């Protein structure tokens, strides 16, 4: 595993030199020993290439925001459900005036004009040529080429900042963080185009009705028009309206034939609707939100390639939603990366953005990844946690698989799906809401896998849902898809339907879910999955067990029990 020593080195200040443009000392701010797996340096970046850089300033009081997040998300709190406003969260996240003036004066000295790109003004963006960036940050930007995709990206392994900016700045991006999303669901890429009959035993394929029976999900239509379920999309994928129509006609014939979804485009996202070009991931996510969350308004939020970078795309999406008064109450994302691809400050910056959106009342769900304990690294020698699942302020969704021998309304069982990623963060410690669960699981392991994972890290996933053999219509073809990419939309739909009922009853939507899910009432409303394992890195992976485990988390949803647990009668 890449050694993660950048902040450590910055703290020691091992490096101090003077530059011609600025006489102040420079300190190494971030460093990584080697590029992210798969990338090799193929020479210096052209000196006249223009870089679009983001400078993120440290928040003035992130601990304050975290305590507010708990206050509105813990069912035991007297302020449960009293979500914050964007102005409230900005007060915690905005930089101190000292930090802002240090950065502003440095920008002026270097004749750089920057624009704030976050609501709290904590992230500024500017463009400079590689030559200027090399000199300002005492670095050498290089071209890195990915060995399998041939994709090129300009990055560096280390950069420095003037000493007076050290405390003010969280990170400059893109520098040492590499962007390598796991986009593709683990799928048979729609091999056939045969009509899939509904299998009443749910033995060969998972359809909407299987999920409704299995989890007790209501088929009646939601009533609230302002309870939006957001579906994140990247990689220029779009979902085709005709594909959805075909899917619903086959698998939800009881829904109105006019049932559609809204589209929002950010960073140059596209929605061409060209037949045959729909993305499988996008189709899966739309089929199992529009199809499961009956009548809930679904918004497909496509973040395009303008910033050439997934991490920036993640941040841009959250910043856009923070400012959007009709922001979704639930957001599901089936994209992510290995935690180690991001540096700690970048992972923290993203996580802080999720804390803000959570405090505003949005439940943020991420697929945990499809590589078992290996994440995306199939040559791993230690387990590879995935991001943003390891951020404590998101809900990470793993996959289960139904044991199908005798599928009846009251008799089914699930095991953890072998691909379901889970494990422990190297960046974020286990938060209070799960500390007891994580400690108990780790102590049950004894010495098994000692040294392969971090015993103090945040455990993921938090919960799970069915994720195997989902029938999908994409590009006018029908096929089967498996992955945590399937599970996250299902769990998100369950939460969206609960929110619909809560709002109809004059209550708040659920917002950040984890303090509720890990509470005695929350966990009792989940189906504990106690069998299965997630192999990887030459091991058989972790076991699903009684209680929380790093394969299926606390388990899968039981809608009738969740209804009661959230206070609906
Ligand atoms: C919340 O309150 C319940 C009962 O009132 C208690 O059992 C539970 O431990 C409390 N949880 C936390 C996180 O304080
Ligand atoms: C993205 O890449 C294109 C082509 O290399 C380049 O012209 C553009 O400036 C880049 N955008 C950003 C925000 O870096
Ligand atoms: C549930 O199904 C299993 C087979 O999968 C069967 O052995 C068991 O008897 C069934 N239980 C009930 C209560 O139907
Ligand atoms: C399946 O479950 C039903 C109802 O519980 C039971 O009558 C039947 O025998 C079961 N079949 C098998 C093969 O277990
Ligand atoms: C293990 O996780 C903790 C956070 O819980 C972190 O501070 C520490 O650096 C991690 N250790 C390694 C070796 O990554
Ligand atoms: C979709 O496929 C069917 C055959 O499976 C074909 O009849 C129909 O014309 C196709 N629709 C489009 C829009 O290509
Ligand atoms: C998983 O369970 C099997 C069977 O009980 C056991 O042999 C193995 O040691 C367990 N592995 C871990 C990592 O707990």
XYZ file of C-alpha atoms and ligand atoms in Angstrom:
667
model
C 0.000 0.000 0.000
C 1.106 3.515 -0.710
C 2.544 5.011 2.416
C 0.456 7.888 3.618
C 2.866 10.334 5.107
C 2.173 13.712 3.569
C 0.670 15.538 6.526
C 3.253 13.983 8.781
C 6.030 15.356 6.598
C 4.399 18.760 6.449
C 4.205 18.826 10.215
C 7.886 18.066 10.509
C 8.713 20.698 7.932
C 11.581 18.710 6.509
C 12.004 20.996 3.548
C 12.600 24.709 3.414
C 13.916 26.609 0.423
C 13.550 30.029 -1.107
C 12.174 30.703 -4.589
C 12.917 33.592 -6.922
C 9.297 34.829 -6.988
C 8.670 34.740 -3.287
C 11.405 35.024 -0.718
C 9.480 33.190 1.998
C 10.373 29.624 2.931
C 8.504 26.781 1.309
C 7.290 23.756 3.230
C 6.322 20.455 1.672
C 2.549 20.384 2.009
C 1.565 17.039 0.466
C 3.661 14.120 -0.668
C 3.066 10.607 -1.894
C 5.719 7.938 -2.353
C 4.424 6.758 -5.719
C 1.579 7.454 -8.132
C -1.745 5.692 -7.659
C -1.693 2.077 -8.829
C -1.715 1.747 -12.601
C -0.253 5.193 -13.342
C 3.330 5.652 -14.543
C 5.156 8.908 -15.142
C 5.727 9.443 -18.856
C 7.680 12.675 -18.687
C 7.357 16.271 -17.558
C 4.112 18.123 -18.234
C 4.445 20.676 -21.093
C 5.404 23.957 -19.438
C 2.712 25.911 -21.284
C -0.127 23.495 -20.448
C -2.765 25.321 -18.454
C -3.693 23.888 -15.060
C -7.015 24.590 -13.392
C -6.131 24.378 -9.709
C -8.281 24.517 -6.613
C -6.974 25.820 -3.346
C -9.029 24.579 -0.393
C -8.800 26.595 2.807
C -9.197 24.900 6.178
C -12.650 25.311 7.744
C -12.740 27.527 10.832
C -14.686 25.060 12.998
C -15.255 21.610 11.539
C -15.737 20.111 15.012
C -18.623 22.552 15.465
C -20.237 21.380 12.230
C -19.836 17.736 13.238
C -21.498 18.330 16.579
C -24.388 20.145 14.836
C -24.673 17.216 12.410
C -25.077 14.799 15.330
C -27.518 17.126 17.087
C -29.925 17.005 14.133
C -29.293 13.335 13.168
C -29.249 11.417 16.458
C -32.782 10.262 17.307
C -31.989 10.796 20.993
C -31.204 14.475 20.499
C -33.786 17.126 21.379
C -32.991 18.782 18.021
C -33.438 15.605 15.942
C -34.706 16.501 12.460
C -34.194 20.266 12.889
C -31.859 20.533 9.930
C -29.560 23.490 9.338
C -29.643 26.118 6.582
C -26.831 26.691 4.062
C -26.027 29.923 5.938
C -25.696 27.968 9.202
C -23.260 25.446 7.743
C -21.226 28.149 5.986
C -20.490 29.707 9.392
C -18.601 26.544 10.384
C -16.918 25.880 7.065
C -15.781 29.334 5.973
C -12.072 29.991 6.475
C -10.830 32.224 9.278
C -10.179 35.829 8.252
C -6.461 35.284 8.858
C -6.416 32.289 6.523
C -8.380 34.135 3.873
C -6.137 37.192 4.014
C -2.962 35.083 3.862
C -4.238 33.317 0.741
C -5.636 36.485 -0.833
C -2.400 38.364 -0.419
C -0.377 35.436 -1.791
C -2.661 35.338 -4.851
C -2.242 39.108 -5.352
C 1.524 38.960 -4.976
C 1.606 36.352 -7.703
C -0.950 38.171 -9.887
C -3.339 35.237 -9.850
C -7.050 35.840 -9.989
C -9.139 33.185 -8.295
C -12.874 32.561 -8.010
C -14.702 31.023 -5.049
C -16.418 27.815 -6.164
C -18.045 26.734 -2.899
C -20.926 28.400 -1.046
C -18.819 29.032 2.070
C -15.914 30.448 0.044
C -13.537 27.784 1.317
C -12.498 26.548 -2.148
C -10.978 28.926 -4.720
C -10.140 28.072 -8.322
C -7.558 29.604 -10.639
C -5.733 28.823 -13.876
C -1.963 29.001 -14.298
C 0.508 27.396 -16.702
C 2.541 24.391 -15.570
C 5.725 26.504 -15.597
C 4.301 28.943 -13.042
C 2.857 26.140 -10.891
C 6.221 24.342 -10.891
C 7.929 27.442 -9.611
C 5.260 28.592 -7.131
C 4.987 25.176 -5.497
C 8.580 24.036 -5.968
C 7.460 20.966 -7.826
C 7.548 19.327 -11.217
C 4.175 18.446 -12.667
C 4.414 15.324 -14.848
C 2.225 13.471 -17.271
C 1.069 10.169 -15.780
C -0.323 7.521 -18.092
C -2.603 4.758 -16.941
C -1.203 1.408 -18.045
C -4.495 -0.216 -19.008
C -6.652 2.701 -20.177
C -3.856 4.878 -21.673
C -5.629 7.795 -20.062
C -3.204 10.627 -19.265
C -3.358 13.009 -16.367
C -1.119 15.787 -15.075
C -0.114 15.290 -11.462
C 2.867 15.564 -9.130
C 4.095 13.467 -6.221
C 4.942 16.379 -3.941
C 4.400 20.117 -3.697
C 5.294 22.882 -1.281
C 3.615 26.028 -0.018
C 5.002 29.253 1.421
C 5.210 28.878 5.192
C 2.571 31.564 5.772
C 0.019 29.422 3.901
C 0.736 26.130 5.679
C -1.897 26.481 8.345
C -4.445 28.176 6.099
C -4.514 25.690 3.234
C -5.959 22.184 3.354
C -4.842 21.132 -0.104
C -4.256 22.182 -3.683
C -5.957 19.952 -6.229
C -5.264 18.322 -8.643
C -1.723 17.687 -7.437
C -1.024 14.473 -5.504
C -4.545 12.978 -5.576
C -5.205 10.667 -8.492
C -8.650 10.112 -9.898
C -9.593 6.596 -10.845
C -13.272 5.917 -10.440
C -14.907 2.521 -10.244
C -17.732 3.199 -12.570
C -18.624 -0.048 -14.167
C -20.910 -2.313 -12.227
C -19.725 -5.887 -12.168
C -21.906 -7.033 -14.977
C -22.522 -9.294 -17.792
C -22.633 -6.308 -20.157
C -26.178 -6.901 -21.295
C -25.163 -9.951 -23.330
C -28.580 -10.972 -24.429
C -31.501 -9.065 -25.689
C -34.089 -11.599 -24.772
C -37.195 -10.700 -22.902
C -36.856 -11.715 -19.272
C -39.978 -13.291 -17.878
C -40.791 -12.481 -14.339
C -39.585 -15.385 -12.269
C -41.897 -15.822 -9.290
C -39.161 -17.591 -7.347
C -36.688 -14.750 -8.019
C -34.195 -17.556 -8.594
C -32.478 -16.373 -11.754
C -33.154 -12.680 -11.877
C -33.955 -9.880 -9.452
C -36.880 -7.719 -10.490
C -38.653 -4.873 -8.734
C -41.341 -7.256 -7.470
C -38.710 -9.527 -5.890
C -37.388 -6.542 -3.930
C -40.889 -5.447 -2.942
C -41.689 -8.895 -1.573
C -38.322 -9.422 0.055
C -38.175 -6.091 1.885
C -41.885 -5.326 2.259
C -41.539 -2.220 0.081
C -44.931 -0.623 -0.640
C -46.226 -0.526 -4.207
C -48.511 2.435 -3.591
C -47.494 5.763 -5.010
C -45.729 8.429 -2.945
C -47.596 11.715 -2.546
C -45.008 14.425 -1.874
C -43.796 16.459 -4.853
C -40.889 18.137 -3.020
C -39.241 14.920 -1.808
C -36.618 14.428 -4.516
C -34.441 11.315 -4.830
C -31.138 12.291 -6.477
C -29.167 9.843 -8.643
C -25.519 10.780 -9.297
C -23.993 10.136 -12.704
C -20.456 10.575 -14.004
C -18.481 9.467 -17.059
C -20.948 11.152 -19.470
C -23.476 8.414 -18.841
C -27.132 9.152 -19.384
C -30.298 7.124 -18.900
C -32.625 6.802 -21.842
C -36.301 7.736 -21.383
C -37.411 5.008 -23.809
C -35.373 2.355 -21.996
C -37.107 3.306 -18.753
C -40.503 3.208 -20.434
C -39.768 -0.280 -21.744
C -38.492 -1.415 -18.336
C -41.515 -0.098 -16.457
C -43.960 -1.560 -18.964
C -42.449 -4.966 -18.292
C -41.619 -4.820 -14.588
C -43.854 -2.088 -13.109
C -46.929 -2.156 -15.357
C -48.947 -0.731 -12.444
C -47.066 2.604 -12.626
C -48.388 5.283 -15.015
C -46.812 4.908 -18.479
C -45.833 8.584 -18.265
C -43.500 7.982 -15.302
C -40.200 9.783 -15.996
C -37.272 11.377 -14.255
C -35.740 14.873 -14.271
C -32.233 15.626 -15.463
C -29.788 18.183 -14.069
C -26.455 18.748 -15.818
C -23.301 20.032 -14.079
C -19.755 20.556 -15.373
C -20.844 19.904 -18.948
C -22.739 16.679 -18.278
C -24.579 15.390 -21.312
C -27.988 13.920 -21.970
C -28.109 13.204 -25.688
C -30.789 10.482 -25.429
C -29.243 8.866 -28.526
C -30.681 5.360 -28.811
C -28.152 2.687 -27.978
C -25.783 5.019 -26.133
C -27.309 4.904 -22.675
C -24.903 3.879 -19.903
C -25.525 0.578 -18.124
C -24.755 2.164 -14.745
C -27.121 5.058 -15.442
C -29.874 2.697 -16.631
C -29.475 0.464 -13.572
C -29.606 3.441 -11.207
C -32.700 4.900 -12.875
C -34.568 1.574 -13.223
C -34.131 0.789 -9.512
C -34.976 4.257 -8.189
C -37.910 5.210 -10.433
C -39.061 1.572 -10.347
C -38.754 0.987 -6.579
C -39.542 4.424 -5.119
C -43.040 4.497 -6.617
C -44.102 8.057 -7.363
C -41.076 9.742 -5.759
C -39.681 12.486 -8.030
C -36.267 11.235 -9.225
C -33.584 13.633 -10.432
C -30.661 12.306 -12.483
C -27.696 14.582 -11.737
C -25.065 14.160 -14.412
C -21.659 15.621 -13.606
C -19.689 16.009 -16.810
C -16.013 16.005 -17.678
C -15.294 19.775 -17.727
C -12.935 19.554 -14.782
C -11.424 16.268 -16.074
C -11.428 14.871 -12.597
C -13.807 12.720 -10.548
C -12.800 14.142 -7.191
C -13.583 17.668 -8.405
C -16.835 16.341 -9.859
C -17.837 14.894 -6.479
C -17.146 18.226 -4.794
C -18.885 20.301 -7.479
C -22.014 18.187 -7.138
C -22.231 18.626 -3.370
C -21.548 22.358 -3.588
C -24.301 22.723 -6.186
C -26.742 20.812 -3.974
C -25.865 22.835 -0.859
C -26.968 25.968 -2.752
C -30.083 24.338 -4.242
C -33.270 25.013 -2.246
C -34.951 22.009 -3.893
C -32.009 19.706 -3.161
C -32.771 15.966 -2.885
C -33.607 14.461 0.501
C -31.725 11.324 -0.588
C -28.712 11.062 -2.903
C -27.415 7.725 -4.226
C -23.996 7.406 -5.874
C -22.610 4.226 -7.432
C -19.136 5.644 -8.104
C -16.055 5.792 -5.923
C -12.339 5.105 -5.738
C -9.733 3.448 -3.603
C -9.207 5.569 -0.505
C -5.451 5.628 -1.102
C -5.875 7.345 -4.487
C -6.892 10.463 -2.573
C -4.625 12.180 -0.128
C -5.893 12.584 3.421
C -6.610 16.342 3.077
C -8.613 15.766 -0.119
C -10.583 12.891 1.438
C -11.265 15.094 4.477
C -12.328 18.017 2.295
C -14.866 15.837 0.481
C -16.054 14.368 3.756
C -16.556 17.887 5.159
C -18.762 18.643 2.149
C -20.879 15.549 2.903
C -21.178 16.698 6.530
C -22.613 19.999 5.268
C -25.165 18.371 2.981
C -26.100 15.877 5.714
C -26.672 18.716 8.188
C -29.063 20.264 5.650
C -31.134 17.057 5.771
C -29.957 14.965 2.809
C -29.230 11.245 3.266
C -26.039 10.492 1.300
C -25.610 6.887 0.135
C -22.585 5.427 -1.634
C -22.099 1.952 -3.098
C -19.263 0.317 -1.129
C -17.454 -1.101 -4.206
C -17.365 -4.406 -6.037
C -13.943 -5.852 -5.292
C -14.475 -7.409 -1.865
C -11.630 -6.514 0.511
C -9.466 -5.662 -2.539
C -11.347 -2.491 -3.478
C -10.189 -1.837 -7.029
C -6.727 -3.277 -6.552
C -6.594 -6.876 -7.657
C -2.876 -7.131 -6.914
C -3.246 -5.959 -3.349
C -1.156 -7.258 -0.498
C -3.146 -5.410 2.175
C -6.895 -4.730 2.138
C -7.996 -1.653 0.185
C -10.772 0.508 1.649
C -12.897 2.526 -0.793
C -13.798 6.208 -0.733
C -16.041 8.109 -0.144
C -17.563 5.100 1.703
C -15.024 5.537 4.506
C -16.230 9.088 5.261
C -18.174 8.770 8.534
C -20.865 11.203 7.293
C -22.102 9.039 4.409
C -24.002 5.757 4.502
C -22.089 3.013 2.710
C -24.154 0.298 1.036
C -22.861 -3.256 0.528
C -24.519 -6.126 -1.310
C -26.366 -9.219 -0.260
C -27.651 -12.073 -2.320
C -30.904 -13.899 -1.723
C -30.874 -17.604 -1.112
C -33.496 -18.521 -3.594
C -34.591 -22.065 -2.954
C -37.908 -21.167 -1.453
C -38.765 -17.546 -1.990
C -42.081 -16.792 -0.347
C -43.349 -13.722 1.364
C -42.293 -14.821 4.805
C -39.437 -17.107 4.041
C -36.230 -15.993 2.418
C -32.687 -15.548 3.566
C -29.739 -13.515 2.374
C -26.008 -14.009 2.446
C -23.307 -11.388 1.806
C -22.391 -11.122 -1.885
C -18.768 -12.103 -2.529
C -18.029 -8.849 -4.379
C -19.365 -6.607 -1.567
C -16.502 -4.290 -0.580
C -15.994 -3.633 3.092
C -13.311 -3.095 5.660
C -11.730 -0.309 7.669
C -10.492 3.165 6.782
C -6.881 4.245 6.987
C -7.961 7.920 7.150
C -11.035 8.200 9.358
C -11.354 6.654 12.793
C -14.435 4.681 13.772
C -17.067 7.274 14.763
C -18.988 7.045 18.037
C -22.148 5.625 16.458
C -20.351 2.416 15.338
C -17.327 2.221 17.655
C -18.788 -0.588 19.785
C -19.747 -2.634 16.714
C -16.379 -2.217 15.014
C -14.409 -3.017 18.169
C -16.514 -6.129 18.796
C -16.029 -7.371 15.229
C -12.265 -6.755 15.292
C -11.839 -8.430 18.646
C -13.733 -11.484 17.344
C -11.072 -11.805 14.623
C -8.246 -12.270 17.102
C -4.989 -12.269 15.127
C -6.617 -13.147 11.814
C -5.482 -10.694 9.093
C -3.295 -8.830 11.562
C -1.465 -6.095 9.615
C -3.790 -6.310 6.608
C -6.256 -3.689 7.815
C -6.435 -0.757 10.202
C -7.893 -1.706 13.584
C -8.895 1.861 14.515
C -10.535 2.817 11.213
C -14.155 3.598 10.364
C -15.802 0.325 9.351
C -17.887 0.044 6.201
C -20.398 -0.725 4.726
C -23.092 0.449 7.129
C -25.969 -1.552 5.639
C -26.677 -3.619 2.530
C -29.334 -4.665 0.043
C -29.772 -7.283 -2.666
C -27.267 -6.706 -5.473
C -27.229 -9.761 -7.761
C -28.689 -10.312 -11.235
C -30.834 -7.208 -11.560
C -32.724 -7.105 -14.824
C -31.951 -3.820 -16.595
C -33.012 -2.247 -19.892
C -30.214 -0.163 -21.396
C -29.619 0.931 -24.967
C -32.804 -0.907 -26.012
C -31.362 -4.170 -24.713
C -32.282 -6.247 -21.703
C -29.661 -7.901 -19.520
C -28.550 -8.679 -15.994
C -26.294 -6.558 -13.798
C -24.784 -7.225 -10.372
C -22.910 -4.972 -7.965
C -23.178 -2.640 -5.007
C -24.223 -0.232 -7.782
C -27.543 -2.074 -7.709
C -27.865 -2.118 -3.919
C -27.392 1.604 -3.284
C -30.391 2.704 -5.450
C -32.583 0.116 -3.685
C -31.650 1.284 -0.196
C -31.980 4.910 -1.316
C -35.487 4.184 -2.630
C -36.503 2.696 0.722
C -35.311 5.865 2.491
C -37.061 8.074 -0.077
C -40.364 6.249 0.501
C -39.979 6.608 4.277
C -39.264 10.324 3.783
C -42.414 10.630 1.682
C -44.487 9.229 4.512
C -42.667 11.334 7.120
C -43.171 14.565 5.175
C -46.831 13.682 4.599
C -47.157 13.273 8.379
C -45.637 16.722 8.944
C -42.255 15.366 10.059
C -38.702 15.977 8.856
C -36.956 13.746 6.340
C -34.341 11.408 7.864
C -31.175 13.264 6.787
C -27.849 11.740 7.845
C -28.886 8.152 8.572
C -26.133 6.452 10.544
C -26.960 7.508 14.126
C -30.491 6.200 13.498
C -29.395 2.997 11.711
C -26.964 2.047 14.499
C -29.464 2.922 17.269
C -31.311 0.034 18.954
C -34.502 0.901 17.031
C -32.713 1.247 13.712
C -30.761 -1.998 13.834
C -33.858 -3.911 14.951
C -35.556 -2.791 11.724
C -32.859 -4.369 9.522
C -32.481 -8.003 8.443
C -29.163 -9.079 9.911
C -27.170 -10.965 7.271
C -25.026 -13.559 9.025
C -23.490 -15.616 6.255
C -21.214 -14.984 3.270
C -17.774 -13.423 2.866
C -15.940 -10.926 0.621
C -12.679 -12.474 -0.637
C -9.771 -10.504 -2.066
C -6.003 -9.922 -1.820
C -5.411 -13.676 -1.774
C -7.594 -14.162 1.321
C -11.153 -15.322 1.886
C -12.005 -11.848 3.174
C -14.212 -11.015 6.132
C -17.187 -13.095 7.238
C -20.696 -11.781 7.583
C -21.695 -12.463 11.188
C -24.418 -11.754 13.712
C -24.494 -7.972 14.182
C -22.433 -5.477 12.176
C -19.804 -6.917 9.819
C -17.596 -5.483 7.028
C -19.469 -7.415 4.306
C -23.120 -6.440 4.820
C -22.956 -3.887 7.651
C -26.015 -4.065 9.913
C -28.083 -5.817 7.221
C -30.810 -5.176 4.679
C -33.991 -3.097 4.997
C -37.300 -4.295 6.413
C -39.743 -1.594 5.323
C -42.594 -2.301 7.755
C -40.184 -2.357 10.704
C -38.360 0.772 9.485
C -41.709 2.593 9.234
C -42.358 1.913 12.893
C -38.780 2.679 13.905
C -38.925 6.163 12.345
C -42.136 6.903 14.206
C -44.789 6.293 11.546
C -47.859 4.543 12.839
C -30.916 6.637 23.224
O -31.934 6.415 24.165
C -32.251 5.042 24.361
C -33.430 4.942 25.308
O -33.905 6.184 25.679
C -31.058 4.318 24.896
O -31.356 2.943 25.044
C -29.896 4.480 23.923
O -28.750 3.891 24.432
C -29.623 5.934 23.650
N -28.640 6.012 22.598
C -27.658 6.859 22.624
C -26.764 6.812 21.421
O -27.471 7.638 23.521
C -9.638 19.437 -19.370
O -8.873 18.882 -20.434
C -8.930 19.637 -21.615
C -8.210 18.863 -22.700
O -6.992 18.369 -22.214
C -8.331 21.031 -21.374
O -8.431 21.810 -22.511
C -9.123 21.711 -20.231
O -8.531 22.929 -19.895
C -9.139 20.819 -19.005
N -10.012 21.437 -17.998
C -9.619 21.656 -16.750
C -10.643 22.293 -15.848
O -8.521 21.358 -16.329
C -38.173 -21.784 4.452
O -37.480 -22.269 3.309
C -36.546 -23.295 3.577
C -35.885 -23.684 2.284
O -35.267 -22.598 1.702
C -37.297 -24.508 4.185
O -36.345 -25.479 4.536
C -38.061 -24.066 5.408
O -38.824 -25.138 5.880
C -38.987 -22.929 5.095
N -39.613 -22.428 6.307
C -40.882 -22.072 6.348
C -41.399 -21.579 7.681
O -41.605 -22.130 5.393
C -41.511 -23.738 0.587
O -42.302 -23.050 1.549
C -43.626 -23.475 1.565
C -44.400 -22.563 2.507
O -43.656 -22.272 3.651
C -43.670 -24.947 1.987
O -44.993 -25.407 1.963
C -42.844 -25.767 0.985
O -42.751 -27.085 1.408
C -41.436 -25.196 0.892
N -40.704 -25.880 -0.154
C -39.445 -26.237 -0.019
C -38.830 -26.937 -1.200
O -38.818 -26.057 1.003
C -5.121 3.838 10.870
O -6.265 4.648 11.007
C -6.059 5.804 11.803
C -7.414 6.484 11.910
O -8.275 5.681 12.637
C -4.995 6.679 11.189
O -4.766 7.797 12.001
C -3.715 5.879 11.022
O -2.760 6.664 10.347
C -3.990 4.633 10.210
N -2.802 3.825 10.102
C -2.269 3.494 8.916
C -1.048 2.621 8.978
O -2.729 3.857 7.846
C -35.632 -1.603 -29.851
O -35.495 -2.977 -30.148
C -36.621 -3.546 -30.748
C -36.351 -5.016 -30.993
O -35.934 -5.621 -29.816
C -36.942 -2.856 -32.056
O -38.135 -3.354 -32.582
C -37.105 -1.347 -31.817
O -37.246 -0.675 -33.037
C -35.883 -0.810 -31.099
N -36.136 0.584 -30.754
C -35.289 1.528 -31.070
C -35.690 2.913 -30.656
O -34.238 1.317 -31.637
C -14.912 -17.251 8.606
O -15.688 -18.369 8.975
C -15.028 -19.599 8.733
C -16.028 -20.713 9.025
O -16.576 -20.531 10.280
C -13.793 -19.685 9.600
O -13.103 -20.884 9.347
C -12.891 -18.507 9.261
O -11.779 -18.472 10.127
C -13.641 -17.192 9.400
N -12.804 -16.117 8.903
C -12.710 -14.939 9.502
C -11.819 -13.937 8.840
O -13.324 -14.644 10.504
